[in-house]
């Protein structure tokens, strides 16, 4: 037989299909093989098996070895990889890699076997008699194993010494066997076995989703309306039909609650896939899914590639979350991939959120998606009351700390009552916007209405969507004040000030610095939920999906910072953040309170978020997007060109820019913006970075861009095509 193989090398130049010969007819598509490539041997994926070779000239080389007993990749994976490659400008090898855990490709992880000792003596009394008088340990070990029947060999060695155990083995009183074991993640998490009766709203949502003919349903349910229970009910039904399910959450390590629920409900039928697992755990969980032993895959975005067959349902929880867009190579959009898989399997997709993304809600309103709504919280619990505090007044009063008088008073009350509080602040690495702390003024781009970003080396303000440059301001043009602030406040500073204010309070901090280790999040959250601390201070990480019953106060320290990120979605992100954060407060019996500190108390986005008025927010936002020409009315396409050699990189930029510019000249009116420039971060990891940035309303223009970029190949220079990226850095 002849096979088409994609060689597993990540270089644009070799992203081609190679033919090999295989002696025998039992080789299948989806298997991994080792093949000769140049003067070396490489791993590859068989994507097609055929009787005749397409290639006629010269010698066809032979497959060196086959790697899988059952093909690692299913037919669906092969097809999906093809589409992903075309849709997201990803090489075929990179697209195929998405379906396999890294450790499997490198062959660094193997199945794990454990040795067991088995009682094997024919007659216990005779065996005991045959042992020497002074062999007390052997006697004890034999007695133990007779009772236990079997035990881990390691455990037996530890208890009675390996000398005694070996002696018993040699006499034939103990037999040793090897068995494969699965390494399981999160074994420390208990199962939560509760059965609940669905509320009327939940039941209606389930029925609505079962009935619809549409592929995708948007489940729009306020925080605490019980969306999880709807997902679990739907998953149960799908399993009962003999199908499988995928449940995606933004960050599995942040939602141990979800794992507890699933284990309680489905026990070992669910497998967890995400990057925080050890290589061994990931390997075993992956094979449990591939072999059909586990039928529910739970995880962050990469779990959308779970090796399941006959998928009946894909749930995307918190669908608005930015993490569903992969921003590093290979770039892909999880929602799009989920829809491909659903179409292939005839499955349904349910995307859920209290604050849907503008794009998704628009599709639901236009009838492309089915819409299911849940407007009530479980047990009619009230949404917490939100108080807006004007920080300009605090500044005028001479309060230069990060805490307003109102927040200090509330914190004191919480501590006195022995309850818990969460303090939340926004922080996003490098982007620095400027705000006047006297009047709340923020400089914006005149053309784009997006906040400007301060660039230190040029001492200038710049717009990341059109490259316009503005002079840095020393004084506020609105009120003349010189009290300007750059960027956000740090978590460390908050903790220090807090400790001074409340010396006896115990405080936990959660941000990128404190959660480097593998289960760092879990540890901090675990301590907090066990009430080992009074106050948790953190960044947007803590906004996601936790359920802390004794939290009665949430303080949002810089409620408007996210409004001023240099991003056309800053309003949307702010609304989402505030709603999610506020949803953390008062989830159990106690009424919760939220304090929102801001320099712009009159801001409409904040007002609507405080009222939990998503629909009005949506109407306002979509009108703004239409007027300013941002997605979903246009697409932002960025071609990022980067490489270590500056001259070569510029050459590639030119090679891409010229044909693109010709396209632009042909239909200028289809563009809100077209230009080429250095990227906002000009150098990263020793690579020079340039970009061609476009904002266009021409449908499917991105495919034209990809076609143009695919034609330019220079060793050592990389080209990315990004569509509506989460950030332009
Ligand atoms: P959401 O994801 O919509 O914010 P959750 O799914 O976290 O809401 O549910 C909020 C709380 O309500 C959880 O503690 C959950 O266990 C509980 N809950 C959900 N459905 C029911 C029900 N039908 N009866 C009782 N409690 C429920
Ligand atoms: Zn001002
Ligand atoms: Zn601009």
mmCIF file with all atom_site columns, C-alpha atoms and ligand atoms in Angstrom, residues 392 435-442 475-484, ligand 2:
data_model
loop_
_atom_site.group_PDB
_atom_site.id
_atom_site.type_symbol
_atom_site.label_atom_id
_atom_site.label_alt_id
_atom_site.label_comp_id
_atom_site.label_asym_id
_atom_site.label_entity_id
_atom_site.label_seq_id
_atom_site.pdbx_PDB_ins_code
_atom_site.Cartn_x
_atom_site.Cartn_y
_atom_site.Cartn_z
_atom_site.occupancy
_atom_site.B_iso_or_equiv
_atom_site.pdbx_formal_charge
_atom_site.auth_seq_id
_atom_site.auth_comp_id
_atom_site.auth_asym_id
_atom_site.auth_atom_id
_atom_site.pdbx_PDB_model_num
ATOM   1  C  CA  . UNK A 1 392 ? -12.566 61.979 42.226 1.00 0.00 ? 392 UNK A CA  1
ATOM   2  C  CA  . UNK A 1 435 ? -6.614  58.965 33.308 1.00 0.00 ? 435 UNK A CA  1
ATOM   3  C  CA  . UNK A 1 436 ? -7.187  62.310 35.037 1.00 0.00 ? 436 UNK A CA  1
ATOM   4  C  CA  . UNK A 1 437 ? -7.946  61.487 38.644 1.00 0.00 ? 437 UNK A CA  1
ATOM   5  C  CA  . UNK A 1 438 ? -9.622  64.878 39.157 1.00 0.00 ? 438 UNK A CA  1
ATOM   6  C  CA  . UNK A 1 439 ? -12.295 64.637 36.481 1.00 0.00 ? 439 UNK A CA  1
ATOM   7  C  CA  . UNK A 1 440 ? -12.014 61.154 34.948 1.00 0.00 ? 440 UNK A CA  1
ATOM   8  C  CA  . UNK A 1 441 ? -10.926 62.375 31.503 1.00 0.00 ? 441 UNK A CA  1
ATOM   9  C  CA  . UNK A 1 442 ? -9.231  59.772 29.296 1.00 0.00 ? 442 UNK A CA  1
ATOM   10 C  CA  . UNK A 1 475 ? -2.232  68.605 32.111 1.00 0.00 ? 475 UNK A CA  1
ATOM   11 C  CA  . UNK A 1 476 ? -5.815  67.517 31.716 1.00 0.00 ? 476 UNK A CA  1
ATOM   12 C  CA  . UNK A 1 477 ? -7.331  69.367 28.712 1.00 0.00 ? 477 UNK A CA  1
ATOM   13 C  CA  . UNK A 1 478 ? -10.752 69.230 30.367 1.00 0.00 ? 478 UNK A CA  1
ATOM   14 C  CA  . UNK A 1 479 ? -10.083 70.513 33.870 1.00 0.00 ? 479 UNK A CA  1
ATOM   15 C  CA  . UNK A 1 480 ? -6.445  71.602 33.884 1.00 0.00 ? 480 UNK A CA  1
ATOM   16 C  CA  . UNK A 1 481 ? -5.480  69.244 36.699 1.00 0.00 ? 481 UNK A CA  1
ATOM   17 C  CA  . UNK A 1 482 ? -2.008  67.714 36.763 1.00 0.00 ? 482 UNK A CA  1
ATOM   18 C  CA  . UNK A 1 483 ? -3.112  64.670 38.740 1.00 0.00 ? 483 UNK A CA  1
ATOM   19 C  CA  . UNK A 1 484 ? -2.795  62.186 35.877 1.00 0.00 ? 484 UNK A CA  1
HETATM 20 ZN ZN1 . LIG B 2 .   ? -9.354  66.374 34.301 1.00 0.00 ? 2   LIG B ZN1 1
#
